[in-house]
XYZ file of C-alpha atoms in Angstrom:
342
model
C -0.687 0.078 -3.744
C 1.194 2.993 -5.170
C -4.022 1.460 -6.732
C -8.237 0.783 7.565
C -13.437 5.658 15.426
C -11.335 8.777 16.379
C -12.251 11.843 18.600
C -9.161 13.668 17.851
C -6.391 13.469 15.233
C -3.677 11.063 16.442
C -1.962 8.367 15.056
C -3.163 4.674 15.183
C -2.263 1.502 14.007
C -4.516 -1.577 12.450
C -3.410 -4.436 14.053
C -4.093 -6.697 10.887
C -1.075 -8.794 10.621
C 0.360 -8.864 14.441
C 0.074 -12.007 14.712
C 2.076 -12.361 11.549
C 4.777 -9.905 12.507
C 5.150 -11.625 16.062
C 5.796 -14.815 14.315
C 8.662 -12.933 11.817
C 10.718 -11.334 15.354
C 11.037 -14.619 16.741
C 13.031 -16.393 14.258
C 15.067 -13.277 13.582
C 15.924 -12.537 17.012
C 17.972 -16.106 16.577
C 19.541 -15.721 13.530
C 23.069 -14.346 12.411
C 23.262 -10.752 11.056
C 24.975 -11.354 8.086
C 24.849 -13.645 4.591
C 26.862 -16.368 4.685
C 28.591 -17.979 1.420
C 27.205 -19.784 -0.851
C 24.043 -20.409 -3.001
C 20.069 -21.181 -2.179
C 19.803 -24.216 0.020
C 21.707 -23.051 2.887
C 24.079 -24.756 4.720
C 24.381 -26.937 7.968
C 20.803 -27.819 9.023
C 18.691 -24.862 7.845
C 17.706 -24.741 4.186
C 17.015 -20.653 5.073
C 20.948 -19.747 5.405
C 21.938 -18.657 2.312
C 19.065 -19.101 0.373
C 18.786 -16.226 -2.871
C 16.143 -14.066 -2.606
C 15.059 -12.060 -6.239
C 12.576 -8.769 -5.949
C 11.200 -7.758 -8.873
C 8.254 -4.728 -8.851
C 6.640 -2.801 -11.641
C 8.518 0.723 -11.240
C 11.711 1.850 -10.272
C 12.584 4.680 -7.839
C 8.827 4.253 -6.613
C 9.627 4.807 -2.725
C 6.917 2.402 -1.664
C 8.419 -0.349 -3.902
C 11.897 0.332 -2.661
C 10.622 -0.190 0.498
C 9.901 -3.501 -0.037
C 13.111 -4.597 -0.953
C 14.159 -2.695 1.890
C 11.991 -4.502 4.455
C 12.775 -7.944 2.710
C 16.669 -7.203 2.755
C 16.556 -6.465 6.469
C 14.605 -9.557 7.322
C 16.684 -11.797 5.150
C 19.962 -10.199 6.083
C 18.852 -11.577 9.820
C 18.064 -14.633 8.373
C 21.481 -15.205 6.868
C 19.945 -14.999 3.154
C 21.023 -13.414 0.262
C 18.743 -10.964 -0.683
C 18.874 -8.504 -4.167
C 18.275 -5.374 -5.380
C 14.690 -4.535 -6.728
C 14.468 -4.690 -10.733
C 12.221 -3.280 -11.697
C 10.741 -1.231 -15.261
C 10.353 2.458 -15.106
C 6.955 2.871 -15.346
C 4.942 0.151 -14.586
C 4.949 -1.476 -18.064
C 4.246 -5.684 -17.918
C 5.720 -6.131 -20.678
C 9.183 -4.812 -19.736
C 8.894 -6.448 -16.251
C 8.087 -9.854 -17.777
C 11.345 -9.412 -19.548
C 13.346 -8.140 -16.260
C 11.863 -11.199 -14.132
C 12.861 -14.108 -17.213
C 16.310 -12.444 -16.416
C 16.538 -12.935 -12.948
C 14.646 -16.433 -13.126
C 18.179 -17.328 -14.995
C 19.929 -16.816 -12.070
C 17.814 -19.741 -10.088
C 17.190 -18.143 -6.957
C 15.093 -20.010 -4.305
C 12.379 -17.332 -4.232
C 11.085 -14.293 -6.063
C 9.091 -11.587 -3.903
C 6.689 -10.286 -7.014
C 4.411 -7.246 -7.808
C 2.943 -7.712 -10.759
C 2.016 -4.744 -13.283
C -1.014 -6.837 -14.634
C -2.795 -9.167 -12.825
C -3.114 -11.740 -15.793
C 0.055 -10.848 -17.966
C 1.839 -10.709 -15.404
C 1.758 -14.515 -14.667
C 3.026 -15.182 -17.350
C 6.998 -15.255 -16.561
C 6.320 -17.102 -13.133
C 4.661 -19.711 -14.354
C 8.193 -21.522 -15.505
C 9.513 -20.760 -11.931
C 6.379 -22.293 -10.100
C 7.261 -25.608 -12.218
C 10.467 -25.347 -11.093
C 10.071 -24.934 -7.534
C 10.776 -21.560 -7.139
C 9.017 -19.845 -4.308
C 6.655 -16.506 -5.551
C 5.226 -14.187 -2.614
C 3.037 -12.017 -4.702
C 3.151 -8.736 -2.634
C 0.511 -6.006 -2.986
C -0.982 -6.415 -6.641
C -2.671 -9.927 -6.812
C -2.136 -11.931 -9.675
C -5.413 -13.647 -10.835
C -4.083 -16.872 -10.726
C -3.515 -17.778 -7.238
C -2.057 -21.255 -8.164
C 0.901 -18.462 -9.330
C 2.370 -17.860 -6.226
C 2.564 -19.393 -2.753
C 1.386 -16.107 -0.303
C -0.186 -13.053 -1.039
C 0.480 -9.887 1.048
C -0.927 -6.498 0.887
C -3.029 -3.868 3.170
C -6.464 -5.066 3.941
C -7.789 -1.980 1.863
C -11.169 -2.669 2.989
C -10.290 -1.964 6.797
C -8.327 0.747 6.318
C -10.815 2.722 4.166
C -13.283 2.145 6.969
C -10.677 3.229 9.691
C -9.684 6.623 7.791
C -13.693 7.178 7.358
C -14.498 7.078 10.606
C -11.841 9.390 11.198
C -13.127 11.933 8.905
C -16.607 11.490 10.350
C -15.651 12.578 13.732
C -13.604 15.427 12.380
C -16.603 16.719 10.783
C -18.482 16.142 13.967
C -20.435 13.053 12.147
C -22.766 15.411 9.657
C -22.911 17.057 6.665
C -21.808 16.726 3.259
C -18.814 14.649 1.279
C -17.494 13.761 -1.689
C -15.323 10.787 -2.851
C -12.668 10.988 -5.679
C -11.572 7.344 -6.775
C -9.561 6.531 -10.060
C -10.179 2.890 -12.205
C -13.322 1.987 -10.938
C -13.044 -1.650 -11.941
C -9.262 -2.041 -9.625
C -9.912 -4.424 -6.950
C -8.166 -2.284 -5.042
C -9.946 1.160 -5.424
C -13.241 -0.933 -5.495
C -12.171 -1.954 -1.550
C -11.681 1.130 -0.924
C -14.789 3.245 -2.095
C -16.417 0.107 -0.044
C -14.842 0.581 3.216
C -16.106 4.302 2.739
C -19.198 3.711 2.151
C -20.399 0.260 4.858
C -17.912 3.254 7.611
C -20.667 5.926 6.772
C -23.766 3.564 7.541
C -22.917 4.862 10.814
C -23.374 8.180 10.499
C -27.131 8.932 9.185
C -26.449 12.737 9.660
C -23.479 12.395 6.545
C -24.674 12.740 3.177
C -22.501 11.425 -0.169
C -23.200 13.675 -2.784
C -20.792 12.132 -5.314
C -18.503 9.861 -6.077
C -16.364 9.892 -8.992
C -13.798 8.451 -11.148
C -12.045 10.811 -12.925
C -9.413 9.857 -15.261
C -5.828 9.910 -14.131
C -4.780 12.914 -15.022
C -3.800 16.215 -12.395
C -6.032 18.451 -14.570
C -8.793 16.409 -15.215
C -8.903 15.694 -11.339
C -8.595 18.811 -10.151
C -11.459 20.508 -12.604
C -13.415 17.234 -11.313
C -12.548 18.667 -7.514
C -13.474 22.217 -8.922
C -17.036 21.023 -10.712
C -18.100 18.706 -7.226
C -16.853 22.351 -4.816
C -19.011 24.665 -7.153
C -22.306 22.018 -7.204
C -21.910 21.607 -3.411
C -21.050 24.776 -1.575
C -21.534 23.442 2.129
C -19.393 20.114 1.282
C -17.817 19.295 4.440
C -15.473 17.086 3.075
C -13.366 15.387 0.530
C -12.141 11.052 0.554
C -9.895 10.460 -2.278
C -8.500 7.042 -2.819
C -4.848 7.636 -3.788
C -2.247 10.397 -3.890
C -2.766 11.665 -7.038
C -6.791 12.406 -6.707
C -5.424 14.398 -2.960
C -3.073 16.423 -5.034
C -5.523 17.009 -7.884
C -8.098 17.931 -5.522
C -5.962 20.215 -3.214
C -5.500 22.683 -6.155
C -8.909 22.654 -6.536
C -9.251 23.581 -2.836
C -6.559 26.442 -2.489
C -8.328 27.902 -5.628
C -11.775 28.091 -3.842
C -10.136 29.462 -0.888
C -11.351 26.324 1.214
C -8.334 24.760 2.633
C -9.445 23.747 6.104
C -12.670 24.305 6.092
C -13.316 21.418 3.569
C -11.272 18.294 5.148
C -9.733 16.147 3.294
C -8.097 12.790 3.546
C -6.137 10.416 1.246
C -4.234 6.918 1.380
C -0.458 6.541 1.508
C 2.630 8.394 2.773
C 4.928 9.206 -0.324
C 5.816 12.138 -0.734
C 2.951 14.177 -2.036
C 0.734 13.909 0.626
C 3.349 14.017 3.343
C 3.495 18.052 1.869
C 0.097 18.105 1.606
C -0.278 16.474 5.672
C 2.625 19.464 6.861
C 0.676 22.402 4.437
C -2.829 21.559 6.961
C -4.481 21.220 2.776
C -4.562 17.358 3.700
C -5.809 16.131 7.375
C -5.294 12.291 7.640
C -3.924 9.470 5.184
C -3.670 5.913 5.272
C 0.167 5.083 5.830
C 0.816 1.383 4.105
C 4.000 -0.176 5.499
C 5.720 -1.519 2.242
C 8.808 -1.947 4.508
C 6.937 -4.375 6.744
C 5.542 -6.232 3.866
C 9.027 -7.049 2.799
C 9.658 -8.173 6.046
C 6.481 -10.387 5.818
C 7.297 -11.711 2.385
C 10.667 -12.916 3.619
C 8.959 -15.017 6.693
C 6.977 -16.787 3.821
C 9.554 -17.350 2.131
C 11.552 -19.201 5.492
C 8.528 -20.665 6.145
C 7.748 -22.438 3.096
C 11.980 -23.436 2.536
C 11.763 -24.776 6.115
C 8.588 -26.929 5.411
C 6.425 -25.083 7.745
C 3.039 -23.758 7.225
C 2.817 -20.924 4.956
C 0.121 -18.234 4.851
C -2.063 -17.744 1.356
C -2.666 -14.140 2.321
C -1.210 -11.863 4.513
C -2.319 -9.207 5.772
C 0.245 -5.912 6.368
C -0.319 -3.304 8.848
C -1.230 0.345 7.748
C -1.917 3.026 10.465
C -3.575 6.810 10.084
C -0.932 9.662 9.931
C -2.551 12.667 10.200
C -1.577 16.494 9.580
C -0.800 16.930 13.324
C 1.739 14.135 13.843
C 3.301 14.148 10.483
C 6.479 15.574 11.578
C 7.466 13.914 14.848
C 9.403 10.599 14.786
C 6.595 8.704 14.703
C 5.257 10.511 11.925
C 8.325 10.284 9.710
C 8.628 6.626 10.228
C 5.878 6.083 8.131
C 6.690 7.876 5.113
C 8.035 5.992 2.058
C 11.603 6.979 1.483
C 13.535 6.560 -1.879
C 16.119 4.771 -0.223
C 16.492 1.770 2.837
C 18.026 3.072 6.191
């Protein structure tokens, strides 16, 4: 969400959803490239031609959110669906994307790929689609209600806060001191991934965590947190932070104390903040999400359940590590969230 053992930096990828994915290139691979006429239902023999598609997310202009709509316009586009434009509030407030997804539920589509701004309120204005048959794929924030939609799909945070862990471990050469910087300790999300730190780190007896905080969201509040943890610990090694904004807090905090590369530092996702921070050397790894392949995902839910087929209740989406070295090759730039689809 916009809240996965390495010698050397490279990039790798989680293989948490191939399985998944392999299923998704099949059917496309068969299907027309372009949306035929007509509304949901499809025509001819497969319900999945022509079927509407809504997207509705919890902030506009968010790269990782337009990504999804990206991903799931691609796939449906394939599919020979008819697949919208994200709608979405400007900054993640439920109440305003309640509103927004009531207004697209008018237009009857056959699906709505969802991500919720509150995991209870924001049930709420699915709960008349679900009685009317409408197909939800809740994608990356989980509504607590999972009678609310038919798949879930997000990054097994977990996994890939154990996978960027280990990484750090080895690039400290698997002792000394770090720090972790999370925000909202109560989000399911930041809770998985303060856990994956800590069950990577039972395997490394020669790493000490000295703290790990929660400081409230806020650049200045985060970086004097970075500031306070740097002065208390002189010999920290390193620094885990659990989204973008504790990485850029912290890496003023860093360039102030002179410390840039000699205290590591690593983050999760590939917007555009830490993509500066991966080129400047201030940031060394983060974990790249894929919201484009999620989109993708969502969309072979979505022909799975129209079809009658078996659908998945979660799904899990790749992520891989993009690190400060490979940032800029084509590899590297594939995996940062862009503001618009390609």
């Amino acid at each position: 969400m916009n809240s996965s053992a390495f010698t050397a930096p490279s990039s790798r990828r989680i293989v948490l959803a191939a399985a998944a994915t392999a299923l998704l290139l099949v059917p496309l691979a068969a299907c027309s490239g372009s949306a035929p006429e007509g509304g949901g239902g499809g025509d001819g023999d497969d319900p999945v031609a022509g079927a509407t598609i809504a997207i509705a997310g919890p902030q506009s202009g968010d790269p990782y959110y337009v990504q999804v709509a990206c991903g799931a316009q691609a796939a449906g586009k394939k599919l020979g669906m008819d697949v919208g434009e994200l709608q979405a509030p400007q900054n993640q407030n439920q109440a305003q994307l309640t509103t927004i997804v009531q207004n697209v539920l008018t237009s009857a589509p056959d699906a709505l790929i969802y991500t919720p701004a509150d995991p209870v309120a924001g049930g709420i204005p699915v709960q008349s689609a679900r009685g009317d048959g409408v197909t939800v794929i809740d994608v990356d924030a989980q509504l607590e209600d999972d009678e609310l939609y038919d798949s879930f799909i997000a990054s097994n945070h977990y996994e890939g806060a154990k996978e960027i862990t280990t990484y750090l471990a080895d690039l400290i050469g698997g002792e000394g001191q770090i720090a972790a910087i999370g925000s909202l300790a109560t989000n399911p999300i930041t809770q998985a991934r303060i856990k994956g730190f800590e069950d990577a780190l039972k395997e490394y007896p020669d790493i000490e965590v000295v703290s790990i905080s929660y400081p409230e969201i806020s650049a200045d509040i985060i970086q004097a947190n970075a500031a306070s943890t740097l002065v208390k610990y002189p010999d920290l090694k390193a620094i885990y932070t659990t989204n973008y904004l504790n990485s850029t807090g912290a890496a003023v905090a860093l360039r102030n104390a002179d410390v840039v590369g000699d205290v590591k530092m690593v983050s999760w996702d590939a917007g555009a903040a830490n993509v500066e921070l991966l080129q400047e050397g201030v940031l060394q790894a983060t974990v790249a999400q894929q919201p484009f392949a999620m989109g993708e995902l969502a969309i072979e839910q979505i022909a799975a359940q129209l079809r009658g087929d078996e659908v998945s209740k979660t799904v899990d989406a790749p992520v891989e590590i993009l690190t400060s070295e490979d940032v800029d090759t084509p590899e590297g730039e594939a995996l940062w969230y862009k503001t618009e689809c390609n």
